[in-house]
Short mmCIF file of C-alpha atoms in Angstrom, two decimals:
data_model
loop_
_atom_site.label_atom_id
_atom_site.label_comp_id
_atom_site.label_asym_id
_atom_site.label_seq_id
_atom_site.Cartn_x
_atom_site.Cartn_y
_atom_site.Cartn_z
CA MET A 13 0.19 -0.06 0.01
CA PRO A 14 1.50 3.53 -0.88
CA ALA A 15 2.36 5.37 2.03
CA GLN A 16 0.49 8.62 0.78
CA LEU A 17 -1.96 8.94 -2.19
CA VAL A 18 -0.71 12.16 -4.02
CA PRO A 19 -2.84 13.65 -6.43
CA VAL A 20 -1.37 14.30 -10.01
CA GLY A 21 -1.81 18.12 -9.79
CA ILE A 22 0.14 18.06 -6.40
CA LEU A 23 2.94 15.86 -7.78
CA ALA A 24 3.39 18.14 -10.93
CA ALA A 25 3.78 20.93 -8.90
CA TYR A 26 6.05 19.21 -6.46
CA VAL A 27 8.33 18.04 -9.37
CA ARG A 28 8.00 21.63 -10.87
CA ASP A 29 9.53 23.09 -7.57
CA VAL A 30 12.32 20.42 -7.83
CA LEU A 31 13.36 21.49 -10.80
CA GLU A 32 12.94 25.33 -10.18
CA ARG A 33 15.05 24.89 -6.96
CA ASP A 34 17.90 23.36 -8.49
CA PRO A 35 20.77 25.67 -8.89
CA ILE A 36 22.00 24.25 -12.33
CA LEU A 37 18.74 23.96 -13.98
CA ALA A 38 17.66 27.49 -12.98
CA ASP A 39 20.68 29.02 -15.22
CA ILE A 40 21.89 26.21 -17.92
CA TRP A 41 23.25 26.59 -21.47
CA VAL A 42 21.78 23.61 -23.57
CA GLU A 43 23.47 22.49 -26.85
CA GLY A 44 21.63 20.53 -29.45
CA GLU A 45 19.96 20.48 -32.85
CA VAL A 46 16.68 22.34 -33.55
CA SER A 47 13.52 20.97 -35.07
CA ASN A 48 10.17 21.45 -34.92
CA VAL A 49 10.04 25.30 -34.92
CA PHE A 50 6.42 26.71 -34.20
CA ARG A 51 5.90 30.12 -34.09
CA ALA A 52 2.70 31.07 -32.32
CA GLN A 53 0.19 33.67 -33.15
CA SER A 54 0.80 34.94 -29.50
CA GLY A 55 4.62 35.69 -30.63
CA HIS A 56 5.99 32.88 -28.41
CA VAL A 57 8.39 30.48 -30.43
CA TYR A 58 8.10 26.54 -29.48
CA PHE A 59 11.11 24.20 -30.65
CA THR A 60 13.08 21.01 -29.78
CA LEU A 61 16.43 20.75 -29.19
CA LYS A 62 17.77 17.26 -29.56
CA ASP A 63 20.72 15.07 -30.20
CA SER A 64 21.20 11.25 -30.61
CA ASP A 65 20.06 10.48 -27.02
CA ALA A 66 17.30 12.75 -26.19
CA GLN A 67 15.06 15.68 -26.95
CA LEU A 68 13.99 18.46 -25.08
CA LYS A 69 10.97 20.45 -25.61
CA CYS A 70 11.55 24.43 -25.63
CA VAL A 71 9.54 27.65 -25.33
CA LEU A 72 11.18 31.26 -26.30
CA PHE A 73 8.33 33.58 -25.02
CA LYS A 74 7.85 36.65 -27.26
CA ALA A 75 9.48 39.17 -25.18
CA GLN A 76 12.74 37.11 -24.96
CA ALA A 77 12.29 36.33 -28.52
CA ALA A 78 12.26 40.39 -29.31
CA ARG A 79 15.82 40.62 -27.95
CA GLN A 80 17.52 37.84 -29.98
CA LEU A 81 19.68 38.60 -32.93
CA SER A 82 18.45 35.51 -34.52
CA LEU A 83 15.68 32.98 -33.64
CA PRO A 84 16.00 29.09 -33.57
CA GLU A 85 16.13 27.54 -36.90
CA SER A 86 15.37 23.76 -38.09
CA GLY A 87 18.29 21.76 -38.42
CA GLN A 88 20.77 24.22 -37.01
CA GLN A 89 23.12 23.52 -34.17
CA THR A 90 22.25 25.91 -31.47
CA ALA A 91 23.25 27.09 -27.87
CA VAL A 92 20.24 27.81 -25.88
CA HIS A 93 20.42 29.59 -22.14
CA GLY A 94 17.54 29.28 -19.95
CA ASN A 95 15.88 27.25 -17.15
CA ILE A 96 14.19 23.77 -16.99
CA SER A 97 10.80 23.53 -15.39
CA LEU A 98 7.59 21.37 -15.60
CA TYR A 99 4.48 22.59 -17.64
CA PRO A 100 2.11 20.73 -15.24
CA ARG A 101 -0.70 21.06 -18.00
CA ASP A 102 0.92 18.44 -20.21
CA GLY A 103 3.48 17.21 -17.82
CA ALA A 104 6.08 18.10 -20.03
CA ILE A 105 9.62 19.33 -18.82
CA GLN A 106 10.54 22.34 -20.99
CA LEU A 107 13.52 24.79 -21.37
CA TYR A 108 12.22 28.36 -20.83
CA ALA A 109 14.87 30.17 -22.99
CA ASP A 110 15.92 33.31 -22.93
CA VAL A 111 19.21 33.57 -25.08
CA ILE A 112 19.37 31.73 -28.43
CA GLN A 113 23.09 31.60 -30.02
CA PRO A 114 23.66 30.01 -33.21
CA ALA A 115 26.76 27.14 -32.32
CA GLY A 116 30.20 27.57 -33.03
CA VAL A 117 30.74 30.51 -30.71
CA GLY A 118 32.83 29.82 -27.58
CA LEU A 119 31.05 30.21 -23.89
CA LEU A 120 32.96 33.13 -23.68
CA ALA A 121 30.79 34.46 -26.34
CA LEU A 122 27.70 33.39 -25.04
CA GLN A 123 28.00 34.84 -21.55
CA PHE A 124 28.77 38.05 -23.41
CA GLU A 125 25.77 37.96 -25.42
CA GLN A 126 23.61 37.04 -22.26
CA LEU A 127 25.01 40.00 -20.42
CA ARG A 128 24.68 42.16 -23.46
CA GLN A 129 21.13 41.87 -23.58
CA ARG A 130 20.29 42.18 -19.85
CA LEU A 131 22.24 45.43 -19.51
CA GLU A 132 20.51 46.60 -22.59
CA ALA A 133 17.10 45.86 -20.96
CA ASP A 134 18.35 47.71 -18.04
CA GLY A 135 18.91 50.66 -20.01
CA LEU A 136 22.68 51.18 -19.61
CA PHE A 137 23.00 51.51 -23.42
CA ASP A 138 20.07 54.09 -24.18
CA PRO A 139 21.39 56.78 -26.52
CA SER A 140 19.27 59.31 -24.75
CA ARG A 141 21.56 58.89 -21.43
CA LYS A 142 25.07 59.77 -23.29
CA ARG A 143 26.32 62.92 -22.07
CA ALA A 144 28.12 65.18 -24.31
CA LEU A 145 31.93 65.94 -23.45
CA PRO A 146 32.96 69.40 -22.32
CA PRO A 147 34.21 71.67 -24.98
CA ARG A 148 37.44 72.99 -22.86
CA PRO A 149 37.72 70.41 -19.77
CA HIS A 150 40.06 71.54 -17.04
CA ALA A 151 41.27 68.21 -16.30
CA ILE A 152 41.09 64.68 -17.81
CA GLY A 153 41.10 61.48 -15.92
CA VAL A 154 42.47 58.43 -17.46
CA VAL A 155 42.10 54.57 -15.90
CA THR A 156 44.43 52.59 -17.46
CA SER A 157 47.73 50.80 -16.94
CA PRO A 158 50.58 52.47 -16.29
CA ASP A 159 52.81 50.22 -18.23
CA GLY A 160 52.77 49.88 -21.70
CA ALA A 161 52.26 52.20 -24.85
CA VAL A 162 48.68 53.56 -23.96
CA TRP A 163 49.23 56.12 -21.12
CA HIS A 164 52.38 57.11 -23.02
CA ASP A 165 50.25 57.71 -26.42
CA ILE A 166 47.30 59.25 -24.50
CA GLN A 167 50.03 62.07 -23.04
CA ASN A 168 51.61 62.73 -26.57
CA VAL A 169 48.23 63.46 -28.15
CA LEU A 170 47.13 65.74 -25.25
CA ARG A 171 50.56 67.39 -25.15
CA ARG A 172 50.61 68.13 -29.04
CA ARG A 173 46.85 68.82 -29.17
CA TYR A 174 45.77 70.90 -26.06
CA PRO A 175 48.55 71.59 -23.60
CA LEU A 176 46.37 73.70 -21.56
CA VAL A 177 44.57 70.87 -20.10
CA GLU A 178 45.70 68.75 -16.82
CA VAL A 179 45.86 64.92 -17.10
CA ILE A 180 45.48 62.61 -14.02
CA LEU A 181 46.40 59.05 -14.32
CA ALA A 182 44.45 56.34 -12.07
CA PRO A 183 46.69 53.39 -12.59
CA THR A 184 45.31 50.21 -12.80
CA ALA A 185 45.59 46.50 -13.83
CA VAL A 186 43.56 46.00 -17.33
CA GLN A 187 43.49 42.37 -17.68
CA GLY A 188 43.68 39.14 -15.51
CA ASP A 189 41.03 38.24 -12.52
CA ALA A 190 41.96 41.09 -10.36
CA ALA A 191 41.18 43.63 -13.06
CA PRO A 192 37.91 44.17 -12.65
CA ALA A 193 37.88 45.14 -9.18
CA ALA A 194 40.95 47.29 -9.71
CA MET A 195 39.27 48.86 -12.62
CA ALA A 196 36.13 49.80 -10.40
CA ALA A 197 38.14 51.06 -7.61
CA ALA A 198 40.25 53.19 -10.11
CA LEU A 199 37.13 54.61 -11.51
CA ASP A 200 35.59 55.54 -8.22
CA ALA A 201 38.88 57.48 -7.12
CA ILE A 202 39.20 59.50 -10.17
CA GLN A 203 35.59 60.95 -9.88
CA ASP A 204 36.15 61.80 -6.74
CA VAL A 205 38.63 64.66 -8.01
CA ASP A 206 36.48 67.68 -8.36
CA ARG A 207 38.32 69.30 -11.20
CA VAL A 208 38.08 66.17 -13.37
CA ASP A 209 35.27 66.90 -15.99
CA VAL A 210 36.03 63.78 -18.37
CA VAL A 211 37.30 60.43 -18.14
CA ILE A 212 38.86 58.34 -20.38
CA LEU A 213 38.88 54.33 -20.17
CA ALA A 214 41.58 52.55 -21.98
CA ARG A 215 43.63 49.69 -22.66
CA GLY A 216 45.59 48.44 -25.91
CA GLY A 217 44.72 45.71 -28.25
CA GLY A 218 44.49 42.03 -27.13
CA SER A 219 42.67 38.64 -27.25
CA ALA A 220 39.07 38.23 -26.16
CA GLU A 221 40.55 36.92 -22.89
CA ASP A 222 42.85 40.28 -22.56
CA LEU A 223 39.51 42.34 -22.75
CA ALA A 224 37.60 40.47 -20.58
CA ALA A 225 37.77 43.15 -17.69
CA PHE A 226 35.96 45.32 -19.87
CA ASN A 227 33.04 43.05 -20.34
CA ASP A 228 32.74 42.68 -16.74
CA GLU A 229 29.18 43.57 -15.51
CA TYR A 230 30.15 45.39 -12.25
CA VAL A 231 32.79 47.46 -14.43
CA ALA A 232 29.82 48.48 -17.01
CA ARG A 233 27.73 49.26 -14.09
CA MET A 234 30.53 51.79 -12.56
CA VAL A 235 30.87 53.35 -16.11
CA PHE A 236 27.38 53.92 -16.35
CA ALA A 237 27.23 55.63 -12.97
CA CYS A 238 30.33 57.84 -13.97
CA ARG A 239 29.75 61.36 -12.38
CA VAL A 240 31.07 62.81 -15.63
CA PRO A 241 31.40 61.70 -19.43
CA ILE A 242 33.36 58.82 -19.95
CA VAL A 243 35.19 57.80 -23.44
CA ALA A 244 36.02 54.22 -24.00
CA GLY A 245 39.25 53.63 -26.04
CA VAL A 246 39.66 49.84 -25.86
CA GLY A 247 41.83 47.72 -28.05
CA HIS A 248 41.54 48.17 -31.83
CA GLU A 249 38.91 49.82 -34.12
CA THR A 250 37.25 46.30 -34.63
CA ASP A 251 37.20 45.36 -30.78
CA TRP A 252 33.82 45.86 -29.12
CA THR A 253 33.35 45.32 -25.41
CA ILE A 254 30.20 45.82 -23.27
CA VAL A 255 32.04 49.28 -22.02
CA ASP A 256 32.25 50.56 -25.49
CA TRP A 257 28.28 50.46 -25.62
CA VAL A 258 27.79 51.78 -21.84
CA ALA A 259 30.28 54.77 -22.07
CA ASP A 260 29.04 58.01 -23.41
CA LEU A 261 31.57 58.04 -26.19
CA ARG A 262 33.46 54.73 -27.95
CA ALA A 263 36.65 55.66 -29.46
CA PRO A 264 38.29 53.17 -31.98
CA THR A 265 41.48 53.58 -29.94
CA PRO A 266 43.18 55.06 -26.76
CA SER A 267 44.89 57.69 -28.90
CA ALA A 268 41.59 58.35 -30.53
CA ALA A 269 39.83 58.62 -27.12
CA ALA A 270 42.40 61.60 -25.99
CA GLU A 271 41.47 63.41 -29.48
CA LEU A 272 37.95 63.47 -28.98
CA CYS A 273 38.49 64.77 -25.49
CA VAL A 274 39.88 68.05 -26.32
CA PRO A 275 40.21 70.81 -28.97
CA ASN A 276 42.90 71.36 -31.14
CA ILE A 277 45.67 74.10 -30.46
CA ALA A 278 45.82 74.77 -34.00
CA ASP A 279 42.32 75.58 -34.28
CA LEU A 280 42.45 77.99 -31.22
CA ARG A 281 45.31 79.70 -32.83
CA LEU A 282 43.21 80.14 -36.15
CA ARG A 283 40.57 81.59 -34.13
CA THR A 284 42.86 84.11 -32.41
CA GLU A 285 44.13 85.22 -35.80
CA ASP A 286 40.73 85.55 -37.19
CA ALA A 287 39.54 87.76 -34.14
CA LEU A 288 42.66 89.89 -35.20
CA ASP A 289 41.68 90.63 -38.61
CA ARG A 290 38.11 90.91 -37.66
CA VAL A 291 38.99 93.53 -35.25
CA THR A 292 41.66 95.54 -37.77
CA LEU A 293 38.80 95.41 -40.10
CA ALA A 294 36.32 96.89 -38.04
CA LEU A 295 38.56 100.00 -36.83
CA ASN A 296 39.18 100.61 -40.55
CA THR A 297 35.49 100.68 -40.98
CA ALA A 298 34.98 102.80 -37.82
CA ILE A 299 37.70 105.11 -39.25
CA SER A 300 36.13 105.75 -42.67
CA THR A 301 32.86 106.17 -41.01
CA ALA A 302 34.05 108.80 -39.14
CA THR A 303 35.93 110.69 -41.89
CA ILE A 304 33.06 110.34 -43.84
CA ALA A 305 30.87 112.04 -41.79
CA LEU A 306 33.75 114.69 -41.18
CA GLU A 307 33.66 115.60 -45.01
CA THR A 308 30.00 115.82 -45.10
CA ARG A 309 30.08 118.35 -42.22
CA GLN A 310 32.73 120.25 -43.91
CA HIS A 311 30.82 120.46 -46.99
CA ARG A 312 27.72 121.45 -45.51
CA LEU A 313 29.37 124.08 -43.84
CA ARG A 314 31.01 125.51 -46.82
CA ARG A 315 27.69 125.70 -48.65
CA ALA A 316 26.08 127.48 -45.59
CA ASP A 317 29.14 130.21 -45.74
CA PRO A 318 27.20 133.85 -45.58
CA THR A 319 30.21 135.50 -47.93
CA GLN A 320 29.97 132.69 -50.24
CA ARG A 321 25.99 133.27 -50.52
CA LEU A 322 26.41 136.97 -51.06
CA ALA A 323 28.86 136.49 -53.90
CA ALA A 324 26.40 134.22 -55.35
CA GLU A 325 23.26 136.24 -55.17
CA ARG A 326 25.22 139.33 -56.82
CA LEU A 327 26.00 137.38 -59.40
CA VAL A 328 22.54 136.14 -59.81
CA LEU A 329 21.37 139.91 -59.69
CA SER A 330 23.72 141.03 -62.26
CA ILE A 331 22.65 138.41 -64.47
CA ARG A 332 19.05 139.36 -63.93
CA ARG A 333 19.52 143.18 -64.74
CA ARG A 334 21.37 142.65 -67.73
CA ARG A 335 18.68 140.35 -69.03
CA LEU A 336 16.24 143.04 -68.09
CA LEU A 337 18.11 145.59 -70.01
CA GLN A 338 18.41 143.25 -72.71
CA ARG A 339 14.87 143.02 -72.97
CA GLN A 340 14.12 146.64 -72.81
CA SER A 341 16.09 147.43 -75.70
CA ASP A 342 14.46 144.48 -77.59
CA VAL A 343 11.18 145.99 -76.79
CA MET A 344 12.18 149.20 -78.44
CA ARG A 345 13.42 147.64 -81.27
CA TYR A 346 10.39 145.90 -82.31
CA ARG A 347 8.42 148.73 -81.66
CA ARG A 348 10.71 150.85 -83.86
CA ALA A 349 10.24 148.19 -86.29
CA GLY A 350 6.72 148.08 -86.04
CA LEU A 351 6.50 151.63 -86.79
CA LEU A 352 8.71 151.60 -89.73
CA ALA A 353 7.00 148.37 -90.95
CA GLN A 354 3.69 150.45 -90.84
CA ALA A 355 5.22 153.02 -92.85
CA GLY A 356 6.58 150.70 -95.10
CA LEU A 357 3.13 149.25 -95.41
CA LEU A 358 1.54 152.81 -96.33
CA ARG A 359 3.88 153.16 -99.00
CA ALA A 360 3.58 149.66 -100.39
CA LEU A 361 -0.18 150.41 -100.94
CA GLU A 362 1.07 152.84 -103.59
CA PRO A 363 0.80 150.56 -106.57
CA HIS A 364 -3.04 150.49 -105.93
CA GLY A 365 -2.40 153.99 -107.14
CA VAL A 366 -4.28 155.87 -104.22
CA LEU A 367 -1.90 158.33 -103.70
CA ARG A 368 -0.71 158.58 -107.41
CA ARG A 369 -4.13 159.62 -108.14
CA GLY A 370 -3.85 162.63 -106.06
CA TYR A 371 -5.16 161.62 -102.93
CA ALA A 372 -3.49 162.39 -99.61
CA VAL A 373 -3.77 160.11 -96.36
CA VAL A 374 -4.33 161.81 -93.01
CA CYS A 375 -2.13 160.22 -90.34
CA ASP A 376 -1.43 160.66 -86.75
CA ASN A 377 1.24 163.31 -86.36
CA ILE A 378 2.98 160.98 -83.57
CA THR A 379 2.29 157.41 -84.68
CA GLY A 380 2.36 157.77 -88.28
CA GLU A 381 -0.94 155.51 -88.33
CA PRO A 382 -3.62 156.40 -90.85
CA ILE A 383 -6.91 158.27 -89.38
CA LEU A 384 -9.78 156.76 -90.75
CA SER A 385 -12.48 158.45 -89.43
CA SER A 386 -12.89 162.16 -88.78
CA SER A 387 -14.56 161.44 -85.31
CA ARG A 388 -11.13 160.40 -84.54
CA ILE A 389 -9.96 164.11 -85.16
CA ASN A 390 -10.53 167.27 -83.12
CA SER A 391 -9.89 171.02 -83.63
CA GLY A 392 -6.56 171.62 -82.67
CA ASP A 393 -5.15 168.42 -83.41
CA ILE A 394 -1.71 168.08 -85.29
CA VAL A 395 -1.95 165.69 -88.21
CA THR A 396 0.15 164.77 -91.03
CA ALA A 397 -1.16 164.54 -94.54
CA GLN A 398 0.75 162.05 -96.73
CA PHE A 399 1.03 162.74 -100.27
CA ALA A 400 2.64 160.65 -103.09
CA ASP A 401 5.63 162.65 -103.23
CA GLY A 402 5.76 164.11 -99.54
CA SER A 403 3.80 165.12 -96.43
CA VAL A 404 2.35 168.06 -94.69
CA THR A 405 2.08 168.78 -91.19
CA ALA A 406 -1.45 170.48 -90.40
CA ALA A 407 -3.41 171.67 -87.76
CA VAL A 408 -7.15 170.94 -87.86
CA VAL A 409 -9.30 174.30 -87.86
CA SER A 410 -12.78 172.65 -87.77
CA THR A 411 -14.26 169.07 -87.79
CA ALA A 412 -17.64 168.06 -89.55
CA PRO A 413 -19.88 166.46 -88.30
CA MET B 8 23.68 108.14 -33.44
CA ILE B 9 26.90 107.46 -31.39
CA ALA B 10 26.15 105.04 -28.24
CA PRO B 11 28.22 105.53 -25.20
CA LEU B 12 30.89 102.59 -24.70
CA ASP B 13 28.40 100.05 -23.43
CA ILE B 14 30.68 97.66 -22.89
CA ASP B 15 32.78 96.04 -19.77
CA LEU B 16 36.22 97.37 -19.97
CA GLU B 17 36.97 96.60 -16.40
CA THR B 18 36.21 92.85 -17.14
CA TRP B 19 38.20 92.94 -20.35
CA ARG B 20 41.65 94.41 -18.85
CA THR B 21 41.06 91.93 -15.71
CA ALA B 22 40.86 89.07 -18.21
CA LEU B 23 44.06 90.69 -19.81
CA ALA B 24 45.85 90.91 -16.67
CA GLU B 25 45.28 87.73 -14.76
CA GLY B 26 42.83 85.63 -16.86
CA SER B 27 43.11 82.05 -17.73
CA PHE B 28 43.24 81.22 -21.76
CA GLU B 29 39.31 80.88 -21.47
CA ASP B 30 38.94 84.22 -20.00
CA VAL B 31 41.07 85.66 -22.48
CA SER B 32 39.47 84.20 -25.42
CA ASP B 33 35.97 85.14 -24.17
CA ALA B 34 37.21 88.62 -23.61
CA LEU B 35 38.54 88.89 -27.19
CA GLU B 36 35.51 87.43 -28.68
CA ALA B 37 33.30 90.23 -27.01
CA VAL B 38 35.77 93.14 -27.80
CA VAL B 39 35.32 91.98 -31.33
CA ALA B 40 31.81 91.57 -31.47
CA ARG B 41 31.40 95.11 -29.61
CA LEU B 42 33.49 96.73 -32.40
CA GLU B 43 31.77 95.18 -35.25
CA LEU B 44 28.61 96.60 -33.92
CA GLY B 45 29.84 99.88 -34.82
CA GLN B 46 28.52 103.20 -33.70
CA LEU B 47 31.08 104.20 -31.27
CA ARG B 48 33.13 107.24 -30.65
CA LEU B 49 36.31 107.20 -32.76
CA GLU B 50 38.43 107.19 -29.62
CA ASP B 51 36.37 103.91 -28.29
CA SER B 52 36.95 102.44 -31.47
CA LEU B 53 40.59 102.90 -31.03
CA LEU B 54 40.62 101.75 -27.36
CA CYS B 55 38.75 98.47 -28.38
CA TYR B 56 41.08 97.71 -31.13
CA GLU B 57 44.21 98.17 -28.84
CA LEU B 58 42.45 96.30 -26.30
CA GLY B 59 41.47 93.34 -28.80
CA VAL B 60 45.10 93.16 -30.12
CA ARG B 61 46.41 92.94 -26.58
CA LEU B 62 43.98 90.24 -25.91
CA ALA B 63 45.00 88.41 -28.74
CA GLU B 64 48.84 88.80 -28.36
CA ARG B 65 48.16 87.49 -24.51
CA SER B 66 45.96 84.48 -25.82
CA GLU B 67 48.90 83.36 -28.24
CA GLN B 68 51.43 83.73 -24.99
CA ILE B 69 49.40 81.63 -23.29
CA LEU B 70 49.31 78.84 -25.78
CA ALA B 71 53.03 79.07 -26.76
CA SER B 72 54.21 78.73 -23.23
CA ALA B 73 51.42 75.86 -22.11
CA GLU B 74 52.90 72.83 -20.90
CA LEU B 75 50.75 69.63 -20.24
CA ARG B 76 50.11 68.97 -16.58
CA VAL B 77 50.63 65.59 -15.72
CA SER B 78 49.59 63.83 -12.07
CA ARG B 79 48.54 60.72 -10.72
CA LEU B 80 46.25 59.63 -8.28
CA SER B 81 47.81 57.38 -5.76
CA PRO B 82 45.27 54.43 -3.98
CA THR B 83 45.04 56.87 -0.90
CA GLY B 84 43.24 59.40 -3.47
CA GLU B 85 46.16 62.21 -3.61
CA THR B 86 47.45 63.52 -6.70
CA VAL B 87 50.90 63.27 -7.21
CA GLU B 88 52.66 65.94 -9.12
CA GLY B 89 54.68 64.60 -12.18
CA TRP B 90 54.56 60.66 -12.68
CA ASP B 91 57.02 58.25 -10.72
CA HIS B 92 56.94 55.05 -12.36
CA ASP B 93 57.45 52.95 -9.28
CA ASP B 94 54.32 54.01 -7.49
CA GLU B 95 51.69 51.44 -6.91
CA PRO B 96 48.92 51.25 -9.48
CA PHE B 97 45.20 50.58 -8.25
CA HIS B 98 44.14 47.21 -6.76
CA GLU B 99 41.15 45.88 -4.77
#
């Protein structure tokens, strides 16, 4: 007889607990061939991992699936990270997956990928959290090894480009088991120096193992929490570490990191020269403006001078007088010409024979104009009688009617 | 339309005498801007010009004589001038 009768449900729950409490099964990397991949409408991905001896059901929930660089592919040899549990509903043991990594990659790379995803989810890579570097830093903190070319190169770059700055080394091991803790301590200490306004975290090129400290989670979180902007200059251009993603700025090499932190003294010199040119130009402009203003005032003054005006007005006056006299003499000439013309006219009428026939024309004594009516003449008037061969001046005795 | 010299001569002269490169550089920029704005009495224009030239010379002097200051943090947190290779690096 059984000692105790256990319902299936209770047993399933118990098995599940046992599985979930086991430390190995709670955090495990499993390798096998993928088959039976099924993508549900919910977004969850169900598949099987198998080898020649066994097979294991796996599920990759939608949230985790979204973070993967690649999804499980049938026939592909794959490493899957997750935890083992029992799904009571169908009594199946399953691997609840959170990282999918096609095979052919070492364990280091697998752990790297796992950490990368976790830190990304925690927001350590968030672009909006990245800070701008100060344009003219006062002091640069450098966290790197005191030995080797890196510290040397950084100093050279700074000396050449921007000797105005101060640079402070926080020396530390950059590889080996003790490196992560040492780097964290150095980062902590360099931030404490108030005048430091930017930090460079650097190391030279090396193998993946050599760079391991820069993939350390604690170091990454220290970099994220740094008081001032931090520039990562790790290894060569193609080397990417977790720290490269977390830093405010990533440089391809340590020397490049130093360059990015400071302005170039050559540019500063150019700006000073430019300022000098502008100041000279501005002064020349000011001088010409003042000169023009002065000349204008002088000109206006000359034009307003009273003696000048007097001479000008006298001149105008004399011109006017001359013109007036000219006009008067012209008028006289025209009148005389008029008179002569009329006298001429009179004589010109002669061919019509009036005077030749013995008639005389009575004219005004002064104007010479013919008097055409007796009503125009009064007794006592002096008139001129014009004959064909001469004229007679006569006094009027009487008129009729 | 001649405006009075509405600029901070005091600040600029101080920058020239005892300012850092940044102070001198900022003062020079301010002098240039004011001079370019125009509408100054001629004497004030000359004043600004001269000050500008001297600031530019001072700025160049600072750059020419600058030497990179290198120091090192020891595990106790003190900065040490110069760099002695034998000193201990950080460790846990």
